[in-house]
């Protein structure tokens, strides 16, 4: 993993904050308005993208073009930019577009930086509630109302007392959904519909497990950085690296992670 | 329906605001803290109640005892109070306790006033986001950050383009769940996990349908008042009055309500 000096870390944080601020101007300007235009980018099912997704990513890219022209970019809405620094910004301007077009305050702007090994700094920004969850360089914080608070995962209960989150009840394919259902039968409480906000709740010690499937790298790299800095664990369903997306299990502790993997690792690869 | 003078309406609004303010002090003091103590009030499944539910309802009842001693009270956590005025305050101190203990910002304090015919004024208060959705006496508003904004349902799309919300994917009994699933197949987007916040999203023109089952009177009377004042419709699954709880369908328009009822009314009574 790349080593960064204190001033390099401060610059990266400053750029990430500037990028999130620029995105928030766009997203809040469209949120809950009739000016928000939605298209379906999928065939056969509904996978929405809006003018807010596109313009927010453009706003972030403009910040990066000015402040970090040597870095690469991987974003959901536009093509990749090759960099020369060995660092790549991984962006999802609106994670939870379905929630965004429904007016829920639990979508987020995901901004992270990765090197060859994976994410080193990540941000889950929810501008309507004014919450910015930041993790990296060993520190996890919630910024809200001009105040920064240290966050961390909570002491993890046994599986039978855990709170589990995912976004859609179907989760993914039929076998992925069946494995999730079995896991949900073993926990105390299962909740739905929070997108990236569920990872922020895990990092801030409110929930214990988040399990999803079919994610992209830009959906998961910022959550990984925040959760790892907060003391949690994120892997794929076999216990391997998760930063390229796919099937994700995030846990507040090693024991809970192990208990969830016991079930999830039985699911065959597609 | 009881007629109220302008000053009577202002007093009722003032008391409702004072009650919501008193509850918010309690709920925010416990929200996302380790001081929050949770008990299971059900056998065989998890139906949580917390010290925050109980103390928030006590705080509301204390406001009512001082400001409206002649009115009745029906609340989730404590026994009913008989009044002499013909008006009853219907209270759910935390609607969405499962969401509250998970740290999501989409639970709400529900406060409403009913006469013999049903709710006349309702409030869905979300103190963490700072949103107070208020409806009654023909006016629906969102209060946030010291500003009041008129809200209303949106021009309703056809069923195939609608956004549908419910809280749990199971919805209720097996037949209730099956009917919901069939309805969800006919809409554009189905989302979960928002409790009373889904009704606030409908009243504020962000979503089109909310369908639930197994509700109590205190879960639904405030949403009914807000949604009706915002121009929407709330009934049971047969098109009858919904203010005593049970199976609920809330719609942004008569045509969408009719389309949903076509399916939901086929479900036999338990």
Coordinates of C-alpha atoms in Angstrom, one line a residue:
Chain A
X1 CA 0.0 0.0 0.0
X2 CA 1.2 3.5 -0.9
X3 CA 2.6 5.6 2.0
X4 CA 1.4 9.2 2.2
X5 CA 2.9 12.1 4.2
X6 CA 0.6 14.1 6.4
X7 CA 0.4 16.9 3.9
X8 CA -0.4 14.5 1.1
X9 CA -3.2 13.0 3.2
X10 CA -4.5 16.5 3.9
X11 CA -4.6 17.4 0.2
X12 CA -6.4 14.2 -0.7
X13 CA -9.0 14.9 2.0
X14 CA -9.4 18.5 0.9
X15 CA -9.9 17.4 -2.7
X16 CA -12.5 14.8 -1.7
X17 CA -14.4 17.4 0.4
X18 CA -14.3 19.9 -2.5
X19 CA -15.6 17.2 -4.8
X20 CA -18.4 16.2 -2.4
X21 CA -19.3 19.9 -2.0
X22 CA -19.5 20.4 -5.7
X23 CA -21.7 17.3 -6.1
X24 CA -24.0 18.4 -3.3
X25 CA -24.8 21.7 -5.0
X26 CA -26.1 19.7 -8.0
X27 CA -27.9 16.9 -6.2
X28 CA -29.7 19.2 -3.7
X29 CA -30.7 21.5 -6.6
X30 CA -32.6 18.6 -8.2
X31 CA -33.7 16.6 -5.2
X32 CA -37.5 16.5 -4.8
X33 CA -38.1 18.8 -7.8
X34 CA -40.1 18.4 -11.0
X35 CA -37.0 19.5 -12.9
X36 CA -35.4 16.1 -12.2
X37 CA -35.5 14.1 -15.4
X38 CA -35.2 10.3 -15.2
X39 CA -34.3 7.8 -17.9
X40 CA -34.2 4.1 -17.8
X41 CA -30.8 2.8 -18.8
X42 CA -31.8 -0.9 -18.7
X43 CA -33.8 -3.2 -21.0
X44 CA -36.6 -5.2 -19.4
X45 CA -36.3 -3.7 -15.9
X46 CA -36.0 -0.3 -14.3
X47 CA -32.5 1.0 -13.7
X48 CA -32.9 4.8 -13.6
X49 CA -30.3 7.5 -14.3
X50 CA -31.1 11.2 -13.9
X51 CA -29.7 14.5 -15.0
X52 CA -28.6 14.9 -11.4
X53 CA -26.4 11.8 -11.6
X54 CA -24.7 13.0 -14.7
X55 CA -24.3 16.7 -13.7
X56 CA -23.1 15.8 -10.2
X57 CA -20.4 13.5 -11.7
X58 CA -19.4 16.2 -14.1
X59 CA -19.1 18.6 -11.2
X60 CA -16.8 16.2 -9.4
X61 CA -14.7 15.6 -12.5
X62 CA -14.3 19.3 -13.0
X63 CA -12.9 19.6 -9.4
X64 CA -10.5 16.6 -10.1
X65 CA -9.4 18.1 -13.5
X66 CA -8.4 21.3 -11.8
X67 CA -7.0 19.9 -8.5
X68 CA -5.7 16.4 -9.4
X69 CA -5.0 16.2 -13.2
X70 CA -2.5 13.5 -12.7
X71 CA -4.9 11.0 -11.1
X72 CA -7.2 8.5 -12.9
X73 CA -11.0 8.5 -12.7
X74 CA -13.5 5.6 -12.6
X75 CA -17.1 6.9 -12.4
X76 CA -20.5 5.4 -13.0
X77 CA -21.8 7.8 -15.6
X78 CA -18.8 8.6 -17.9
X79 CA -15.8 6.8 -19.3
X80 CA -12.6 6.1 -17.4
X81 CA -9.7 8.6 -17.3
X82 CA -6.2 7.1 -17.2
X83 CA -3.9 8.8 -14.7
X84 CA -0.2 8.8 -14.2
X85 CA 0.0 9.0 -10.4
X86 CA -1.0 5.5 -9.6
X87 CA -4.1 6.9 -7.8
X88 CA -7.6 6.6 -9.2
X89 CA -10.8 8.4 -8.0
X90 CA -13.7 6.1 -7.9
X91 CA -17.1 7.9 -8.0
X92 CA -20.7 7.2 -7.8
X93 CA -22.4 10.6 -7.9
X94 CA -25.7 9.2 -6.6
X95 CA -25.7 5.8 -5.1
X96 CA -29.3 4.9 -4.7
X97 CA -30.8 6.7 -7.6
X98 CA -34.1 4.8 -7.0
X99 CA -34.2 6.3 -3.6
X100 CA -33.2 9.7 -4.9
X101 CA -36.1 9.8 -7.4
X102 CA -38.4 8.7 -4.6
X103 CA -37.3 11.6 -2.3
X104 CA -35.8 9.4 0.5
X105 CA -32.9 11.0 2.3
X106 CA -30.7 7.8 2.3
X107 CA -29.0 8.0 -1.1
X108 CA -25.4 9.1 -1.1
X109 CA -22.5 10.5 -3.1
X110 CA -19.6 8.1 -3.0
X111 CA -16.1 9.4 -3.5
X112 CA -13.0 7.3 -2.9
X113 CA -9.4 7.1 -3.9
X114 CA -7.7 3.8 -4.7
X115 CA -4.1 2.7 -5.4
X116 CA -3.2 -0.6 -6.9
X117 CA -4.1 -2.5 -3.7
X118 CA -7.6 -1.0 -3.2
X119 CA -9.4 2.0 -1.6
X120 CA -7.4 4.2 0.8
X121 CA -9.9 7.0 1.5
X122 CA -13.6 7.0 1.1
X123 CA -16.6 9.3 1.7
X124 CA -20.3 8.6 1.9
X125 CA -22.0 12.0 1.6
X126 CA -25.7 12.6 2.3
X127 CA -26.2 16.3 1.7
X128 CA -29.9 16.5 2.6
X129 CA -29.3 15.2 6.1
X130 CA -26.0 17.0 6.2
X131 CA -24.0 13.9 7.0
X132 CA -20.6 13.2 5.6
X133 CA -19.1 9.8 6.6
X134 CA -15.3 9.8 6.0
X135 CA -12.9 7.0 6.4
X136 CA -9.2 6.5 5.6
X137 CA -5.7 6.6 6.9
X138 CA -6.9 4.9 10.1
X139 CA -9.5 7.5 11.0
X140 CA -13.3 7.3 10.6
X141 CA -15.5 10.4 11.2
X142 CA -19.0 11.7 10.8
X143 CA -19.0 15.4 9.7
X144 CA -22.3 17.2 10.4
X145 CA -23.2 20.8 11.1
X146 CA -19.5 21.9 11.2
X147 CA -18.6 19.2 13.8
X148 CA -16.5 16.1 13.3
X149 CA -17.3 13.0 15.5
X150 CA -15.2 9.9 15.6
X151 CA -17.2 6.8 14.5
X152 CA -16.6 3.1 14.9
X153 CA -18.3 -0.2 14.6
X154 CA -20.1 -1.4 17.7
X155 CA -19.2 -4.4 19.8
X156 CA -20.7 -7.1 17.7
X157 CA -23.5 -9.3 19.1
X158 CA -23.9 -12.9 18.2
X159 CA -25.6 -13.6 14.8
X160 CA -29.0 -14.2 16.5
X161 CA -29.0 -10.6 17.9
X162 CA -27.6 -8.8 14.8
X163 CA -29.3 -6.2 12.6
X164 CA -28.9 -7.0 8.9
X165 CA -29.4 -4.6 6.0
X166 CA -29.7 -5.0 2.3
X167 CA -31.3 -2.8 -0.4
X168 CA -33.7 -5.1 -2.4
X169 CA -35.4 -8.1 -0.9
X170 CA -34.5 -10.1 -4.1
X171 CA -30.8 -9.2 -3.4
X172 CA -29.5 -10.7 -6.7
X173 CA -30.0 -14.0 -8.5
X174 CA -32.3 -16.7 -7.2
X175 CA -29.5 -18.5 -5.3
X176 CA -28.1 -15.2 -3.9
X177 CA -31.6 -14.3 -2.7
X178 CA -32.1 -17.7 -1.1
X179 CA -28.8 -17.5 0.8
X180 CA -29.7 -14.0 2.0
X181 CA -33.2 -15.2 3.1
X182 CA -31.6 -18.0 5.1
X183 CA -29.2 -15.5 6.7
X184 CA -32.0 -13.2 7.5
X185 CA -33.8 -16.0 9.3
X186 CA -30.9 -16.3 11.7
X187 CA -30.6 -12.6 12.7
X188 CA -32.8 -10.5 14.9
X189 CA -33.9 -7.9 12.5
X190 CA -33.6 -7.4 8.7
X191 CA -34.2 -4.1 7.1
X192 CA -34.3 -2.9 3.4
X193 CA -34.0 0.1 1.2
X194 CA -31.0 2.1 2.4
X195 CA -28.4 1.7 -0.4
X196 CA -25.0 3.1 0.7
X197 CA -26.5 4.6 3.8
X198 CA -26.6 1.1 5.3
X199 CA -22.8 0.9 5.1
X200 CA -22.6 4.3 6.9
X201 CA -24.9 2.9 9.6
X202 CA -22.6 -0.1 10.1
X203 CA -19.5 2.1 10.2
X204 CA -21.1 4.4 12.8
X205 CA -22.0 1.5 15.1
X206 CA -25.8 1.3 14.5
X207 CA -26.1 -2.0 12.6
X208 CA -24.1 -5.2 12.4
X209 CA -24.2 -6.7 8.9
X210 CA -24.8 -5.5 5.3
X211 CA -25.1 -8.1 2.6
X212 CA -25.6 -7.3 -1.1
X213 CA -24.9 -8.8 -4.6
X214 CA -24.3 -7.4 -8.0
X215 CA -22.5 -4.3 -6.9
X216 CA -20.0 -2.4 -9.1
X217 CA -16.6 -1.2 -7.9
X218 CA -17.9 2.4 -7.6
X219 CA -20.8 1.2 -5.3
X220 CA -18.5 -0.3 -2.8
X221 CA -15.0 1.3 -2.7
X222 CA -16.0 4.3 -0.6
X223 CA -18.0 2.1 1.9
X224 CA -15.0 -0.2 2.2
X225 CA -12.7 2.6 3.1
X226 CA -15.1 4.0 5.7
X227 CA -16.0 0.7 7.3
X228 CA -12.4 -0.5 7.4
X229 CA -11.3 2.7 9.1
X230 CA -14.2 2.3 11.5
X231 CA -12.9 -1.2 12.5
X232 CA -15.2 -3.3 10.4
X233 CA -14.6 -5.9 7.7
X234 CA -15.8 -6.0 4.1
X235 CA -15.2 -9.0 1.7
X236 CA -16.9 -10.9 -1.0
X237 CA -19.0 -14.0 -0.1
X238 CA -15.9 -16.2 -0.1
X239 CA -13.9 -13.9 2.2
X240 CA -11.8 -12.5 -0.7
X241 CA -11.3 -8.8 -1.7
X242 CA -14.5 -6.9 -2.4
X243 CA -13.3 -3.7 -3.9
X244 CA -14.1 -4.7 -7.5
X245 CA -17.7 -5.2 -6.6
X246 CA -19.9 -8.3 -6.9
X247 CA -21.2 -10.0 -3.8
X248 CA -20.5 -8.0 -0.7
X249 CA -20.6 -8.9 3.0
X250 CA -19.8 -6.1 5.5
X251 CA -19.6 -6.9 9.2
X252 CA -18.9 -5.1 12.5
X253 CA -16.6 -7.9 13.7
X254 CA -14.6 -10.9 12.7
X255 CA -16.9 -13.3 14.5
X256 CA -20.0 -12.0 12.8
X257 CA -18.3 -11.9 9.5
X258 CA -17.3 -15.6 10.0
X259 CA -20.8 -16.5 10.9
X260 CA -22.3 -14.8 7.8
X261 CA -19.6 -16.4 5.5
X262 CA -20.5 -19.9 6.8
X263 CA -23.8 -19.5 4.9
X264 CA -22.9 -17.2 2.1
X265 CA -19.8 -19.1 0.9
X266 CA -22.0 -22.1 0.0
X267 CA -23.5 -20.1 -2.9
X268 CA -22.0 -21.3 -6.2
X269 CA -20.3 -18.8 -8.5
X270 CA -22.5 -17.8 -11.4
Chain B
X1 CA -67.2 16.8 11.1
X2 CA -66.6 19.3 13.9
X3 CA -66.3 23.0 12.9
X4 CA -63.4 24.9 14.3
X5 CA -62.9 28.7 14.5
X6 CA -59.6 30.1 13.3
X7 CA -58.4 30.6 16.9
X8 CA -59.4 27.0 17.8
X9 CA -57.4 25.7 14.8
X10 CA -54.4 27.8 15.8
X11 CA -54.5 26.4 19.4
X12 CA -54.7 22.8 18.2
X13 CA -51.7 23.4 15.9
X14 CA -49.8 25.1 18.7
X15 CA -50.4 22.2 21.0
X16 CA -49.4 19.6 18.3
X17 CA -46.2 21.5 17.7
X18 CA -45.4 21.7 21.4
X19 CA -46.1 18.0 21.7
X20 CA -43.8 17.2 18.8
X21 CA -41.1 19.5 20.2
X22 CA -41.3 17.7 23.6
X23 CA -41.0 14.3 21.9
X24 CA -38.1 15.4 19.8
X25 CA -36.0 16.3 22.8
X26 CA -36.4 12.7 24.1
X27 CA -36.0 10.9 20.8
X28 CA -32.9 12.8 19.6
X29 CA -31.4 12.4 23.1
X30 CA -31.5 8.6 22.6
X31 CA -31.1 8.3 18.8
X32 CA -27.9 6.4 17.9
X33 CA -26.7 6.2 21.5
X34 CA -25.7 3.2 23.6
X35 CA -28.1 4.5 26.3
X36 CA -31.0 3.3 24.1
X37 CA -32.5 0.2 25.8
X38 CA -34.6 -2.1 23.6
X39 CA -37.1 -4.8 24.7
X40 CA -39.0 -7.2 22.7
X41 CA -42.7 -6.9 23.3
X42 CA -43.8 -9.8 21.2
X43 CA -43.6 -13.6 21.5
X44 CA -42.0 -15.5 18.6
X45 CA -40.9 -12.5 16.6
X46 CA -39.1 -9.2 17.2
X47 CA -41.4 -6.2 17.9
X48 CA -39.2 -3.8 19.7
X49 CA -40.1 -1.0 22.1
X50 CA -37.4 1.2 23.6
X51 CA -37.1 3.6 26.5
X52 CA -37.3 6.4 23.9
X53 CA -40.8 5.3 22.7
X54 CA -42.1 5.3 26.3
X55 CA -40.4 8.5 27.5
X56 CA -41.3 10.4 24.3
X57 CA -45.0 9.4 24.7
X58 CA -44.8 10.5 28.4
X59 CA -43.4 13.9 27.3
X60 CA -46.3 14.3 24.8
X61 CA -48.9 13.3 27.4
X62 CA -47.5 15.8 29.9
X63 CA -47.9 18.6 27.3
X64 CA -51.5 17.5 26.7
X65 CA -52.2 17.2 30.4
X66 CA -51.2 20.8 30.8
X67 CA -52.6 22.3 27.6
X68 CA -55.6 20.1 26.7
X69 CA -56.9 18.3 29.9
X70 CA -60.4 18.0 28.4
X71 CA -59.3 15.9 25.4
X72 CA -58.9 12.1 25.2
X73 CA -55.6 10.3 24.4
X74 CA -55.0 7.1 22.4
X75 CA -51.3 6.3 22.4
X76 CA -49.2 3.2 21.5
X77 CA -47.3 2.8 24.8
X78 CA -49.8 3.7 27.6
X79 CA -53.5 3.2 28.3
X80 CA -56.2 5.4 26.8
X81 CA -57.4 8.6 28.5
X82 CA -61.1 9.4 28.2
X83 CA -61.8 13.0 27.4
X84 CA -64.9 15.2 27.6
X85 CA -64.4 17.5 24.6
X86 CA -65.2 15.0 21.8
X87 CA -61.5 15.3 20.6
X88 CA -58.9 12.6 21.0
X89 CA -55.1 12.9 20.5
X90 CA -53.8 9.8 18.7
X91 CA -50.1 9.3 19.3
X92 CA -47.3 7.1 18.1
X93 CA -44.1 8.5 19.8
X94 CA -41.8 6.5 17.4
X95 CA -43.4 5.0 14.3
X96 CA -40.7 2.8 12.9
X97 CA -39.0 1.7 16.1
X98 CA -37.1 -1.0 14.1
X99 CA -35.7 1.8 11.9
X100 CA -35.0 4.0 15.0
X101 CA -32.9 1.3 16.7
X102 CA -31.0 0.8 13.4
X103 CA -30.1 4.5 13.2
X104 CA -32.1 5.2 10.0
X105 CA -33.4 8.8 9.7
X106 CA -36.9 7.7 8.4
X107 CA -38.8 6.9 11.6
X108 CA -41.3 9.6 12.8
X109 CA -43.3 10.9 15.7
X110 CA -47.0 10.7 14.8
X111 CA -49.4 13.1 16.4
X112 CA -53.0 13.6 15.3
X113 CA -56.3 14.8 16.6
X114 CA -59.5 13.1 15.8
X115 CA -63.2 13.7 16.4
X116 CA -66.0 11.1 16.0
X117 CA -65.6 11.0 12.2
X118 CA -61.8 10.6 12.0
X119 CA -58.6 12.6 12.0
X120 CA -58.7 16.3 11.5
X121 CA -55.1 17.3 12.0
X122 CA -51.9 15.3 11.7
X123 CA -48.2 15.6 12.0
X124 CA -45.4 13.4 10.8
X125 CA -42.3 14.7 12.6
X126 CA -38.7 13.5 11.7
X127 CA -36.5 15.5 14.1
X128 CA -33.1 14.2 12.9
X129 CA -33.7 15.5 9.4
X130 CA -35.6 18.5 10.9
X131 CA -38.7 17.8 8.8
X132 CA -42.2 18.3 10.2
X133 CA -45.0 17.3 7.7
X134 CA -48.3 18.9 8.9
X135 CA -51.8 18.5 7.4
X136 CA -55.3 19.5 8.4
X137 CA -58.0 22.1 8.0
X138 CA -57.3 22.0 4.2
X139 CA -53.6 22.9 4.4
X140 CA -50.6 20.6 4.0
X141 CA -47.1 22.0 4.8
X142 CA -43.5 20.9 5.3
X143 CA -41.8 22.8 8.1
X144 CA -38.0 22.7 8.0
X145 CA -35.3 25.1 9.1
X146 CA -37.8 27.7 10.2
X147 CA -39.5 27.7 6.8
X148 CA -43.0 26.4 5.9
X149 CA -43.5 25.1 2.4
X150 CA -46.9 24.1 0.9
X151 CA -46.8 20.4 -0.1
X152 CA -49.2 18.4 -2.3
X153 CA -49.5 15.1 -4.0
X154 CA -48.1 15.0 -7.6
X155 CA -50.0 14.6 -10.8
X156 CA -50.5 10.9 -10.7
X157 CA -49.0 8.7 -13.4
X158 CA -50.6 5.5 -14.7
X159 CA -50.1 2.4 -12.5
X160 CA -47.2 1.2 -14.8
X161 CA -45.2 4.3 -14.1
X162 CA -46.0 4.6 -10.3
X163 CA -43.6 4.4 -7.4
X164 CA -44.9 2.1 -4.7
X165 CA -43.7 1.9 -1.0
X166 CA -44.2 -0.5 1.8
X167 CA -42.2 -1.2 5.0
X168 CA -41.7 -5.0 5.0
X169 CA -41.5 -7.2 1.9
X170 CA -43.8 -9.7 3.7
X171 CA -46.4 -6.9 4.1
X172 CA -48.7 -9.0 6.3
X173 CA -50.3 -12.4 6.0
X174 CA -49.5 -14.7 3.1
X175 CA -52.5 -13.5 1.0
X176 CA -51.8 -9.9 1.8
X177 CA -48.1 -10.4 0.8
X178 CA -49.2 -12.1 -2.4
X179 CA -51.5 -9.3 -3.4
X180 CA -48.8 -6.7 -2.7
X181 CA -46.4 -8.7 -4.8
X182 CA -48.8 -8.7 -7.7
X183 CA -49.3 -5.0 -7.4
X184 CA -45.6 -4.4 -7.2
X185 CA -45.2 -6.3 -10.5
X186 CA -47.5 -3.7 -12.2
X187 CA -45.7 -0.6 -11.0
X188 CA -42.4 0.9 -12.2
X189 CA -40.6 0.9 -8.9
X190 CA -41.2 -0.7 -5.4
X191 CA -39.2 0.4 -2.4
X192 CA -39.1 -0.7 1.2
X193 CA -38.2 0.3 4.8
X194 CA -39.5 3.8 5.3
X195 CA -42.4 3.3 7.8
X196 CA -44.4 6.6 8.2
X197 CA -41.9 8.5 6.1
X198 CA -43.3 6.8 3.0
X199 CA -46.6 8.6 3.7
X200 CA -44.8 11.9 4.0
X201 CA -43.1 11.3 0.7
X202 CA -46.6 10.6 -0.9
X203 CA -48.0 13.8 0.6
X204 CA -45.1 15.8 -0.6
X205 CA -45.4 14.6 -4.2
X206 CA -42.4 12.3 -4.4
X207 CA -44.1 8.8 -4.6
X208 CA -47.5 7.6 -5.8
X209 CA -48.7 4.7 -3.7
X210 CA -48.1 3.3 -0.2
X211 CA -49.7 -0.1 0.7
X212 CA -49.4 -1.7 4.1
X213 CA -51.3 -4.2 6.3
X214 CA -51.7 -4.8 10.0
X215 CA -51.5 -1.2 11.0
X216 CA -53.0 0.3 14.2
X217 CA -55.1 3.4 14.4
X218 CA -52.1 5.3 15.9
X219 CA -49.9 4.3 12.9
X220 CA -52.2 5.8 10.3
X221 CA -54.3 8.7 11.6
X222 CA -51.6 11.3 11.3
X223 CA -50.6 10.1 7.8
X224 CA -54.3 10.2 6.7
X225 CA -54.6 13.8 7.9
X226 CA -51.4 14.9 6.1
X227 CA -52.2 13.0 2.9
X228 CA -55.8 14.1 2.6
X229 CA -54.8 17.8 3.2
X230 CA -52.2 17.3 0.4
X231 CA -54.9 16.1 -2.0
X232 CA -54.4 12.3 -1.8
X233 CA -56.6 9.4 -0.8
X234 CA -56.3 6.9 2.0
X235 CA -58.7 3.9 2.5
X236 CA -58.6 0.3 3.5
X237 CA -58.2 -2.4 0.7
X238 CA -62.0 -2.3 0.1
X239 CA -62.2 1.4 -0.3
X240 CA -63.6 2.0 3.1
X241 CA -62.4 4.2 6.0
X242 CA -58.8 3.4 7.1
X243 CA -58.5 5.5 10.3
X244 CA -58.9 2.5 12.6
X245 CA -55.9 0.8 11.0
X246 CA -55.7 -2.6 9.3
X247 CA -55.0 -2.8 5.6
X248 CA -54.0 0.6 4.1
X249 CA -53.8 1.9 0.6
X250 CA -52.7 5.5 0.1
X251 CA -52.7 7.0 -3.4
X252 CA -51.8 10.3 -5.0
X253 CA -55.0 10.3 -7.2
X254 CA -58.4 8.7 -7.6
X255 CA -57.4 6.9 -10.7
X256 CA -54.3 5.3 -9.1
X257 CA -56.3 4.4 -6.0
X258 CA -58.9 2.7 -8.2
X259 CA -56.2 0.8 -10.1
X260 CA -54.6 -0.4 -6.9
X261 CA -58.0 -1.4 -5.3
X262 CA -58.9 -3.5 -8.3
X263 CA -56.2 -5.9 -7.1
X264 CA -56.2 -5.4 -3.4
X265 CA -60.0 -5.7 -2.9
X266 CA -59.8 -9.3 -4.1
X267 CA -57.9 -10.3 -0.9
X268 CA -60.4 -12.1 1.4
X269 CA -60.9 -10.8 5.0
X270 CA -59.0 -12.7 7.6

